XYZ file of C-alpha atoms in Angstrom:
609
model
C 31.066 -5.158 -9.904
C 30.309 -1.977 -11.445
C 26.508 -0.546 -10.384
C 23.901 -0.514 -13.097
C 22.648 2.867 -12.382
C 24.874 5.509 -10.721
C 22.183 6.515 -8.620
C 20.082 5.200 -5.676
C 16.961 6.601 -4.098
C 17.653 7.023 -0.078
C 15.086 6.160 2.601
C 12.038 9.056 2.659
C 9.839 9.215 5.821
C 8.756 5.869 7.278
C 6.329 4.936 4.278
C 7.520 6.641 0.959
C 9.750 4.050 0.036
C 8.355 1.571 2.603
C 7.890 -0.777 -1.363
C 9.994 1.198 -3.326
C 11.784 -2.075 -3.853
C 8.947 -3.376 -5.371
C 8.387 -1.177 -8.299
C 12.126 -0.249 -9.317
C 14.605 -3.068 -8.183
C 13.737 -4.832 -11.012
C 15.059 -2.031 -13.291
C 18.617 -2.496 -11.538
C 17.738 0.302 -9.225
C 18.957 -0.003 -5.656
C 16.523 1.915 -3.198
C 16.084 1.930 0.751
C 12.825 1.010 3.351
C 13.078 2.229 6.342
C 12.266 -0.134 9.363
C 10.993 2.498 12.205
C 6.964 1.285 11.978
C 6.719 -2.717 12.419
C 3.171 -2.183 12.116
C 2.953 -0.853 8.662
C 5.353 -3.092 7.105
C 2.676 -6.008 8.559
C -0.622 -3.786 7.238
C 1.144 -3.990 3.821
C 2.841 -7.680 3.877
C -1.296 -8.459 4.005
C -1.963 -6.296 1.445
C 0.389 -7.659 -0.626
C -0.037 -11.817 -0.106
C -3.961 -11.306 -0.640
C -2.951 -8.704 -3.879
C -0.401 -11.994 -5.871
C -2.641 -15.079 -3.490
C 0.513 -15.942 -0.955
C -0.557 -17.479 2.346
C -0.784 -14.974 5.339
C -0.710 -15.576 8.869
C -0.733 -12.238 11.287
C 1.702 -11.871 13.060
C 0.144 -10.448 16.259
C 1.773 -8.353 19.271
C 1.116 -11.648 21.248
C 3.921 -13.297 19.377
C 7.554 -13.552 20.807
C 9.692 -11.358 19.373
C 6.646 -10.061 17.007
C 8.812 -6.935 16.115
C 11.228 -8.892 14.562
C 9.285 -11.132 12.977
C 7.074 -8.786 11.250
C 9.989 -7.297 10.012
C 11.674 -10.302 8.465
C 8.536 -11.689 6.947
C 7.959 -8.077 5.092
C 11.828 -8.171 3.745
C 11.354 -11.963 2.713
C 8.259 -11.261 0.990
C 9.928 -8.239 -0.883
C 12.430 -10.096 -1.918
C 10.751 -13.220 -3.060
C 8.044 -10.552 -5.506
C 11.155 -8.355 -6.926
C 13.094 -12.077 -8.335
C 9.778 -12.996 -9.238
C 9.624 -9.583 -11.279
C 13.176 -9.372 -12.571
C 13.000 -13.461 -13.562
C 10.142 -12.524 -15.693
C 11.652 -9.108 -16.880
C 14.840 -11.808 -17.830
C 12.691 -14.504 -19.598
C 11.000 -11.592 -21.587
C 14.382 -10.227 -23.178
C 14.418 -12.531 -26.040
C 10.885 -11.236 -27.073
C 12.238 -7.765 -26.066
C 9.187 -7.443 -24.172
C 7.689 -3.564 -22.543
C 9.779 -4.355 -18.992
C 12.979 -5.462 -20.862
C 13.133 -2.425 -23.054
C 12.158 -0.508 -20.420
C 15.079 -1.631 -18.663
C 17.308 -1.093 -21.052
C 16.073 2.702 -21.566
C 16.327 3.677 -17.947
C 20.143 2.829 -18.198
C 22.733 5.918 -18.172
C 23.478 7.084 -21.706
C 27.274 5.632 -21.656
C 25.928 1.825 -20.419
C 27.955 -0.371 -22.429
C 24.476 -3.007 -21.888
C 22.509 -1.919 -24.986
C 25.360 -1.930 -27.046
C 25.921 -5.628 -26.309
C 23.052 -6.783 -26.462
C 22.238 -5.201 -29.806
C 25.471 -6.635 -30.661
C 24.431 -10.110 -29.438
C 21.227 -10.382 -31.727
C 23.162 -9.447 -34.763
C 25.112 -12.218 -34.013
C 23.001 -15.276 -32.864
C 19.139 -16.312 -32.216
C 20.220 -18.671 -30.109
C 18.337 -18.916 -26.870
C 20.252 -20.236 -24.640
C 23.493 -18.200 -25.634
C 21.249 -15.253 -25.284
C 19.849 -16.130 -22.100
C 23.350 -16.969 -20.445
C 24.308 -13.522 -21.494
C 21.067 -11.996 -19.962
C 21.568 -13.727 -16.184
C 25.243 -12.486 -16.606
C 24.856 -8.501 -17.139
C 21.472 -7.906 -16.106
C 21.329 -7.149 -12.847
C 18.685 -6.418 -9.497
C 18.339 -3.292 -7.630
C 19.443 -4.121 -3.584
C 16.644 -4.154 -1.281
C 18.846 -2.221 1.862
C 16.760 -1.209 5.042
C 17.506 2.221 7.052
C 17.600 1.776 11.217
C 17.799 4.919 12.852
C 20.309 4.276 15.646
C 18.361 6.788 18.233
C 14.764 5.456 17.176
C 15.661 2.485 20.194
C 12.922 2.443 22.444
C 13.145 -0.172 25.582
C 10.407 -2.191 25.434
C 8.193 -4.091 28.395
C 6.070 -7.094 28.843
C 3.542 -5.717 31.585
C 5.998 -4.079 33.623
C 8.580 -5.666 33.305
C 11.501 -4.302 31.225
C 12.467 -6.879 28.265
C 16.211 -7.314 27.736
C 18.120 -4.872 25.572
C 17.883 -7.022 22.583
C 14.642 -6.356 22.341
C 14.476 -2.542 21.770
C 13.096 -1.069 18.988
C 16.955 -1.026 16.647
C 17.979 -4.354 18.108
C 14.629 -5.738 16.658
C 14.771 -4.215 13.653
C 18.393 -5.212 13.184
C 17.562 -8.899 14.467
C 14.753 -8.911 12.336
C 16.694 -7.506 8.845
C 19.791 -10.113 9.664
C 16.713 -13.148 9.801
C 15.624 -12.318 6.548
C 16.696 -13.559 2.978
C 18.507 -10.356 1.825
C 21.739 -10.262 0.745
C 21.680 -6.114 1.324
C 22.835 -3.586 3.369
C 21.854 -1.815 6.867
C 21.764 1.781 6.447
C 22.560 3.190 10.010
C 21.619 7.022 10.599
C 21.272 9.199 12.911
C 24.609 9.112 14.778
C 26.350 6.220 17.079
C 24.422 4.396 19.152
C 27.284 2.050 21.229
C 24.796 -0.947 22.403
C 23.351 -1.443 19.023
C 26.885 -1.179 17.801
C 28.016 -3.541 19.801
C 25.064 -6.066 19.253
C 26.033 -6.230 16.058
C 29.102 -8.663 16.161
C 26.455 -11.153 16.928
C 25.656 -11.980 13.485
C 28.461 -13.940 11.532
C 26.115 -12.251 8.691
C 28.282 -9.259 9.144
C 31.427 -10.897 8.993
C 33.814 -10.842 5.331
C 34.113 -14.250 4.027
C 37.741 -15.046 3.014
C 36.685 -13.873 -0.518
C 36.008 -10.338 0.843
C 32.243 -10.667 0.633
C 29.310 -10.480 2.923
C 25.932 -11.627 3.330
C 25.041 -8.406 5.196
C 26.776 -5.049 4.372
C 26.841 -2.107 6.899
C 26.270 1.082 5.384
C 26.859 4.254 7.748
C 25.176 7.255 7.142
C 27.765 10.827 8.007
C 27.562 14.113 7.449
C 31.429 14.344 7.677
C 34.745 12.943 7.771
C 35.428 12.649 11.815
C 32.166 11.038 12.640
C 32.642 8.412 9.641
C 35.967 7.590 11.065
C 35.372 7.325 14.544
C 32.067 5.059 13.663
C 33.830 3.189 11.312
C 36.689 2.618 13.866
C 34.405 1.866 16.619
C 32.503 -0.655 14.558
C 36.037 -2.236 13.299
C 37.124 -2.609 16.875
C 34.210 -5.520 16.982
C 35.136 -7.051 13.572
C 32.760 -4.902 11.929
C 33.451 -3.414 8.174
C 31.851 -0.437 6.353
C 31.179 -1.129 3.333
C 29.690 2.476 2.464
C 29.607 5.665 3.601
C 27.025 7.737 2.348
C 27.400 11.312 3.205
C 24.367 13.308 3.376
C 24.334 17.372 3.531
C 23.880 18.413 6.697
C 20.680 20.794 6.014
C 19.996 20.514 2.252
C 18.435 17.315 2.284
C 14.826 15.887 3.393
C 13.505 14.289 6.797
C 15.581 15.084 9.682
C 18.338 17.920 9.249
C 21.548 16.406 11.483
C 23.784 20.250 10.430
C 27.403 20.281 10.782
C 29.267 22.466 12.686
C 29.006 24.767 9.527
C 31.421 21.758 7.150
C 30.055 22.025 3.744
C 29.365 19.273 1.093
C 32.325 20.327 -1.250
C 34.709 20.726 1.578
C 33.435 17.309 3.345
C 33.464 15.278 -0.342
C 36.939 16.710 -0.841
C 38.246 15.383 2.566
C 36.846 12.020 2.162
C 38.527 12.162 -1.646
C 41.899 12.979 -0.508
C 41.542 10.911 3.154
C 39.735 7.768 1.258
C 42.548 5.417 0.992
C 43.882 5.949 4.607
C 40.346 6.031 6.101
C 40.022 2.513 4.542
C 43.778 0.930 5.249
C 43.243 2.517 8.620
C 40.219 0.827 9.655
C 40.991 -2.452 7.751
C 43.922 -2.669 9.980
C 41.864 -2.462 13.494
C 39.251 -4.469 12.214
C 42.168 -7.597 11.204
C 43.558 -7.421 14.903
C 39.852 -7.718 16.003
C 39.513 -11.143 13.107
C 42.434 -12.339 14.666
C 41.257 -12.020 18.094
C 38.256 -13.966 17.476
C 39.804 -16.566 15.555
C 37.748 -15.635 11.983
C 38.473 -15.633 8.369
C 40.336 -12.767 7.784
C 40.265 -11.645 3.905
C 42.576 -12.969 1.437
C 42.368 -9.535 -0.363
C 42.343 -5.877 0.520
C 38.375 -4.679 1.749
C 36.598 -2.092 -0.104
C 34.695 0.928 0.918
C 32.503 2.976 -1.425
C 31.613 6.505 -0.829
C 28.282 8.145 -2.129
C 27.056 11.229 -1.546
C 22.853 12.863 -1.400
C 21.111 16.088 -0.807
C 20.343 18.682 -2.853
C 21.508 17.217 -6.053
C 19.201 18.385 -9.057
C 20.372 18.064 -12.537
C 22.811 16.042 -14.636
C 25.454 18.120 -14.469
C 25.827 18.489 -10.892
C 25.436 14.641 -10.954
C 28.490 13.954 -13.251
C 30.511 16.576 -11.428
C 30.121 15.579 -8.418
C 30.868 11.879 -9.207
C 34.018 12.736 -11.684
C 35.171 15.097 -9.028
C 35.125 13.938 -5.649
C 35.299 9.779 -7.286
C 32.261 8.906 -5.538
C 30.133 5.522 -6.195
C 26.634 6.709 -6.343
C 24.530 9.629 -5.887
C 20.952 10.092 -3.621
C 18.347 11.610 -5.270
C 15.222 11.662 -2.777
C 12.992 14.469 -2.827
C 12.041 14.464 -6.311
C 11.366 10.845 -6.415
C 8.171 11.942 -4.342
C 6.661 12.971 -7.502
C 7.284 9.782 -9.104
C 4.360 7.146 -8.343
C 6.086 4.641 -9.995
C 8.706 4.576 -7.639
C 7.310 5.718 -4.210
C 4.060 5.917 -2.194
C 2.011 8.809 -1.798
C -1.640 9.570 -1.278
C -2.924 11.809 -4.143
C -3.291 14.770 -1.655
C -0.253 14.943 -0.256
C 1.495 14.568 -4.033
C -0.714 17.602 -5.115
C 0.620 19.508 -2.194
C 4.156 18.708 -3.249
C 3.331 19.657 -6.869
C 2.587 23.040 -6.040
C 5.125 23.740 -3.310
C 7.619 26.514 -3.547
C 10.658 27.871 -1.380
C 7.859 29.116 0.894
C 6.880 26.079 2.007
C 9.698 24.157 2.451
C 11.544 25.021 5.947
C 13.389 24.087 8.733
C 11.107 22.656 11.583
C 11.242 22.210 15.139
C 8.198 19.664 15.275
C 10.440 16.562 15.332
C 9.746 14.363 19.151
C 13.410 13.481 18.215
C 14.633 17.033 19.473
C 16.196 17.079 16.028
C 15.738 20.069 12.955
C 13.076 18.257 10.503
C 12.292 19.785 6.784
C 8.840 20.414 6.707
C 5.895 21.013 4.406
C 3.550 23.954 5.237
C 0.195 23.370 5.641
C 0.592 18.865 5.997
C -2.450 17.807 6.926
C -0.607 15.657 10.193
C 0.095 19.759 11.462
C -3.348 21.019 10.418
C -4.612 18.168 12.306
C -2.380 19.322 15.743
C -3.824 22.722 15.486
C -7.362 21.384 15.242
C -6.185 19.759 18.843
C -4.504 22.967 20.491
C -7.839 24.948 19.064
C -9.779 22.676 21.161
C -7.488 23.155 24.230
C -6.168 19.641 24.096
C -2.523 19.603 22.194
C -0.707 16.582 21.710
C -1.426 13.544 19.773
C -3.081 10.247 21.358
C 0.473 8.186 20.149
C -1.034 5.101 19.337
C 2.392 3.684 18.181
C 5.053 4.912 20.665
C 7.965 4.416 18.591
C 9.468 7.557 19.655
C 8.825 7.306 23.233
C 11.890 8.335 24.146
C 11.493 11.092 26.740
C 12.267 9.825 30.518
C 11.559 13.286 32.226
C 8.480 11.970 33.714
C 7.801 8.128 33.919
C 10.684 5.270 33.378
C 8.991 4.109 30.337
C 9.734 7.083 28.268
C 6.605 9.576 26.787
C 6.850 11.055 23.255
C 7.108 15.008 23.468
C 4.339 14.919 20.704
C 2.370 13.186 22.731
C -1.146 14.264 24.709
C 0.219 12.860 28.108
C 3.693 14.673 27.882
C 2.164 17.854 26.966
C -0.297 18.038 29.397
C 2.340 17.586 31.838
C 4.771 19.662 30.566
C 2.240 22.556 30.564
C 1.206 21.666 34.687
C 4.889 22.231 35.387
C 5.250 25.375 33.190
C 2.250 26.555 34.885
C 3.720 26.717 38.539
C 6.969 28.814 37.412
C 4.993 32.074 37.509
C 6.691 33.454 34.547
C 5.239 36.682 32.588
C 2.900 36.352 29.579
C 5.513 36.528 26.811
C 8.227 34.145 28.224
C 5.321 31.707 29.093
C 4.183 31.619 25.896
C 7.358 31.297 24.393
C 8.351 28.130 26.574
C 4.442 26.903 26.091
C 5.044 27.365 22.401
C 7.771 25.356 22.291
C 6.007 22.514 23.640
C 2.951 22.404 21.869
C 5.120 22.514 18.583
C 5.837 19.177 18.596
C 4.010 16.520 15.657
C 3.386 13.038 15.880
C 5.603 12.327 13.070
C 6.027 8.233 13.780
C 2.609 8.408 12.478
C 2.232 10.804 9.910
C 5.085 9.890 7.929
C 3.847 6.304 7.502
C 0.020 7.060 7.068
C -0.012 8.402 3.191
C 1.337 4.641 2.415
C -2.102 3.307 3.838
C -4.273 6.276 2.207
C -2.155 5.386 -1.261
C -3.761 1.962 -0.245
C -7.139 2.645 0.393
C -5.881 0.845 3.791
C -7.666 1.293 7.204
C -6.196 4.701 9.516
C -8.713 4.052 12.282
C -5.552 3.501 14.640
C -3.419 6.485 12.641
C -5.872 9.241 11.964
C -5.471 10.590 8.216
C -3.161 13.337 9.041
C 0.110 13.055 6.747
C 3.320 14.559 7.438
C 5.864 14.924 4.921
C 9.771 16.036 4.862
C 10.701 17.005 1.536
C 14.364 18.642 1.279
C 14.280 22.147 -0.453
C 14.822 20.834 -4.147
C 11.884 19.713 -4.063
C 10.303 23.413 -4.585
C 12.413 23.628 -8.423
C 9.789 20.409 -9.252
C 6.543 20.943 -10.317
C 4.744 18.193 -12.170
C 4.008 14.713 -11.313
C 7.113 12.456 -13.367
C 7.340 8.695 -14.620
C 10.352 6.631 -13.765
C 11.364 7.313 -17.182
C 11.104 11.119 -16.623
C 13.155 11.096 -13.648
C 15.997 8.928 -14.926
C 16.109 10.611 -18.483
C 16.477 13.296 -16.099
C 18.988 11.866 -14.290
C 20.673 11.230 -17.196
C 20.565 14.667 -18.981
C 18.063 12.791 -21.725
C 15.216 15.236 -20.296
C 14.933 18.038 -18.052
C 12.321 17.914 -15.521
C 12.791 21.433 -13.840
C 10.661 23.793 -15.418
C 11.676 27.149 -13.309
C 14.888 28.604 -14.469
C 15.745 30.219 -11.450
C 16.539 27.269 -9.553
C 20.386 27.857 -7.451
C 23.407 25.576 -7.836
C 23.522 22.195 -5.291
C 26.435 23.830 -3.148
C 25.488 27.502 -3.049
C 21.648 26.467 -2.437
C 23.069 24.453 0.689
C 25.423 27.782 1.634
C 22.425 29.560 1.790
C 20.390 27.228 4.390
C 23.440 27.274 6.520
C 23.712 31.140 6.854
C 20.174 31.403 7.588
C 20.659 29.121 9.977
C 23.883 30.434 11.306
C 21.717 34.056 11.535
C 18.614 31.558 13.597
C 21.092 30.593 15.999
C 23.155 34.430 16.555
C 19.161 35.485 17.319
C 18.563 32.890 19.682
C 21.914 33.494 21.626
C 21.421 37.708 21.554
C 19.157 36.819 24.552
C 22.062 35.502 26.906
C 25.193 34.282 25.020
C 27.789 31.513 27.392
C 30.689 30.586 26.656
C 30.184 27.462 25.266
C 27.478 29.209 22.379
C 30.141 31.674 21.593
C 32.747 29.297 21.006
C 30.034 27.363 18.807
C 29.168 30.457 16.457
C 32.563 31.056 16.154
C 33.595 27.491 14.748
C 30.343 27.412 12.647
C 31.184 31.041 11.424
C 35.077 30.007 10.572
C 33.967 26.771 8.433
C 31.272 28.135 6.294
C 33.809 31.138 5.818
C 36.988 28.219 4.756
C 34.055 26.687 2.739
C 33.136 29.806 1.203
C 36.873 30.026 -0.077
C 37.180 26.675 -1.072
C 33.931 27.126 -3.511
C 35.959 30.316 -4.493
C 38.718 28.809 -5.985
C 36.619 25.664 -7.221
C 34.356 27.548 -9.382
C 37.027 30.154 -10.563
C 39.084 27.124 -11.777
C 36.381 25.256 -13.356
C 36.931 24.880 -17.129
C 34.078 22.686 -18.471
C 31.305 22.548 -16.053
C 28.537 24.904 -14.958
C 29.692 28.054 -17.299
C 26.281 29.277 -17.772
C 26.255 29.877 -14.119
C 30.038 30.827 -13.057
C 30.044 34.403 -12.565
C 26.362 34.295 -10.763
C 28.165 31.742 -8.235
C 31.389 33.547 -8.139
C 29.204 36.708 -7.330
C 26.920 34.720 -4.615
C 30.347 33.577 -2.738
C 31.273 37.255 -2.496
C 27.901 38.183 -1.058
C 28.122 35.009 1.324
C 31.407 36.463 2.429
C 30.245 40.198 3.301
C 27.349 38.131 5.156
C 29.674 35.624 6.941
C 32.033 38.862 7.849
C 29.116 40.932 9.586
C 28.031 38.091 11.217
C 31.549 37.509 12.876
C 31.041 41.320 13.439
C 28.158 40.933 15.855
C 29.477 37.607 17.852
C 32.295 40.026 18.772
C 29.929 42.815 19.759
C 27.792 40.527 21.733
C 31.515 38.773 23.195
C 32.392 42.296 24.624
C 28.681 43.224 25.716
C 28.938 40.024 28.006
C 32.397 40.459 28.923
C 31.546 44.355 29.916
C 28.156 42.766 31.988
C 29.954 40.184 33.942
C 32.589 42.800 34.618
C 29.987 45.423 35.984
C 28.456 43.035 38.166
């Protein structure tokens, strides 16, 4: 069935959308929570059964399988207040009450649902014909949950290790497969093989002979290869993708997984042209595998959707990229943080975002995950780290551990953000007697490190007025770089007239186009990465500069041709973009330039030893 709203709003941080559900699935607006902090989702399941008088028993970290548990009981609770909502939005259409119309506003200009419904009351006043045609067309936002795949810490009962089924992503999986949804589990963050394979567990995930599921699988890529070989690899245990939902690889929020330079026209082109055999081919591995188990196998042919987020600002570059490339939906994330309505921020942290500019917004290395993460200058989660390095004792106290992930110096895994790893990491730098500048460098690099596990679930609680005596109040916050062309605090009618092109919401007009915005991040850090390997370039960098340099250059040439051919869309802007591409290319070609230089430098140094 056709979506209500060609958009969705992606998972942000661990508590931004940790209830987005709750304000704007009612609307017919499909939204993601992410599952990483079992803790919060239980601080706010409280909250929330004391806030509409539901019964509440804690579920403690005595319980078996608590993890799990927690996370279930949040999901059924969501689910059980948003068809409370949207039954109440439905009985209320006949009086055309405030969350009917607004309903009915916050649909794209072309929905064919006002029409018929105006149509309707011309018509008839009666009720129940009315009502019969309101449980037909209007429709609920999904309720889909983000696991990310590498966020799987083993767990232990004293000391001794619990089975793999209870790590962190089994849990949360376990946990989201328990619950009432009939969603989707949006997996990030790259392949993980066990959880992959713990999946075909849950006849949840299986097609019924109609072709439909009671649990979808959405996978999360930033290009064509890794969605095949994911999608393959899940198909070879009777698993089906129902979505995949590329993200750029840099112009986006929250962790930054970059290509090897592949661009998001380039990628959204390959997955246009490639869609039909991507699907046909996995379909086929995933029947043998039906067969092989001896389960339904689908009367009809399975279908895959493919939506695309990151970067995307305005309703033109909505439309084009969803007339274009055929896609299904589009992610809009980062400005949804300035949109109470939808998400959940404390009032300090919004303010911060209100004012932020390019400036402020950049490429981080403070992720525990090892992993590029778009930061905010001047969060109050990294003011509160330097408070601790000031006083000679960096790292955080990690009262959650859910990135505990590091093995280099107990079994049990240490976070790198953590107190405990930091002071050791220090004691060993200390005893390799380098000089002042490289030690600082190296010591640097350790000390950079933020508990973000924490900070990016505490502005839910201080939105909350909830207690942080575990957390701290220190927020981070990973706004893409879109966010700096926002600057005012917007109502869920704001954002979708936006959306829409009913409003416009950007009051700078300086503010680049999606793909040469994106371009941009990707030579800088192309230019990051030639800096870092002037010191002492291998093989293996070389070959990687190279291949990075040679794909933004092919995307550079593919935009080329795009935007000269363009007949309709983005005039005002063509020759500035054409003109950008030719600057990207004189960059791109002095940059290939200097890898040779520094090629022959090594080759001339190896020779003269």
């Amino acid at each position: 069935m056709k979506k209500t709203h060609s958009f969705h709003i992606p998972v942000m941080g661990i508590g931004f959308t940790i209830d987005t559900p709750l304000k704007v699935a009612h609307y017919g607006i499909d939204s993601v929570i992410s599952l990483v902090d079992d803790i919060l989702l239980e601080k706010l399941r409280k909250m929330y059964s004391e806030k509409f008088e539901i019964a509440y028993t804690e579920i403690t970290d005595k319980v078996e399988d608590f993890r799990a548990k927690r996370i279930t009981s949040y999901l059924n609770l969501m689910n059980d207040l948003v068809d409370q909502k949207f039954e109440t939005l439905k009985n209320v259409a006949i009086e055309k009450g405030d969350e009917f119309k607004a309903y009915l506003n916050m649909l794209p200009s072309g929905s064919s649902i006002k029409s018929e419904f105006k149509s309707l009351l011309d018509k008839t006043s009666n009720v129940s014909e009315i009502k019969n045609w309101v449980s037909q067309n209007l429709k609920k936002g999904h309720i889909d949950v983000n696991i990310m795949t590498k966020v799987d810490k083993e767990n232990y009962r004293k000391d001794d290790k619990l089975p793999i089924e209870y790590n962190d992503a089994h849990a949360a999986l376990r946990g989201f497969v328990n619950s009432d949804l009939k969603a989707s589990v949006v997996l990030s963050a790259g392949m993980n093989p066990r959880l992959f394979a713990y999946m075909n567990q849950f006849d949840s995930f299986y097609p019924k002979a109609n072709g439909t599921f009671d649990k979808k699988i959405i996978l999360k890529v930033s290009d064509y290869r890794s969605a095949l070989i994911q999608g393959k690899f899940l198909a070879k245990k009777g698993l089906w993708v129902s979505e995949y939902r590329i993200e750029s690889g840099l112009n986006c929020g929250g962790h930054a997984f970059a290509t090897d330079g592949y661009l998001l026209g380039p990628v959204l082109q390959e997955f246009k042209e490639k869609r039909e055999a991507l699907r046909m081919s996995i379909e086929d591995v995933m029947k043998k595998e039906l067969i092989n188990q001896g389960r339904v196998i689908p009367e009809s042919a399975l279908k895959i959707e493919i939506t695309a987020q990151g970067g995307v600002g305005t309703q033109e570059e909505h439309d084009f990229l969803i007339n274009k490339y055929q896609l299904d939906s589009i992610g809009w994330g980062s400005p949804f943080l300035l949109v109470p309505e939808a998400t959940t921020v404390d009032e300090k942290t919004l303010n911060k975002l209100v004012l932020a500019k390019e400036e402020d917004l950049y490429l981080s290395d403070i992720s525990p995950l090892g992993v590029p993460f778009n930061n905010l200058k001047d969060n109050t989660k990294d003011f509160e780290k330097e408070v601790l390095i000031n006083k000679g004792r960096p790292g955080s106290a990690c009262p959650k551990k859910f990135v505990a992930l590091n093995k280099e110096f107990k079994e049990k895994g240490i976070c790198t953000a953590s107190r405990e790893y930091q002071y050791l990491k220090i004691k060993e730098l200390d005893k390799e007697g380098l000089d002042l500048k490289e030690y600082q460098v190296k010591f640097n690099k350790i000390i950079e490190k933020s508990c973000t596990c924490v900070g990016l679930g505490t502005s839910a609680l201080l939105a909350y007025n909830l207690d942080t005596k575990v957390e701290g109040e220190g927020v981070s916050v990973c706004p893409g770089p879109n966010m700096a062309y926002y600057s005012k605090v917007m109502s869920l009618k704001n954002i979708t007239d936006h959306i829409y092109g009913r409003d416009n919401m950007i009051s700078r007009p300086d503010r680049p186009n999606l793909f040469i915005k994106e371009l941009s991040i990707y030579i800088d850090f192309l230019k990051n990465k030639l800096e870092d390997a002037k010191i002492a370039m291998n093989k293996k960098e070389e070959k990687y500069l190279v291949t990075f340099t040679k794909n933004l250059n092919e995307g550079v040439l593919y935009y080329k041709s795009m935007f000269s051919d363009l007949k309709n869309k983005f005039q005002d802007i063509k020759t500035d973009v054409l003109n950008e591409l030719n600057e990207s290319e004189k960059t791109l070609e002095l940059i290939t330039n200097e890898i040779q230089n520094l090629s022959i430098q090594n080759k001339l140094k190896s020779v003269a030893v």
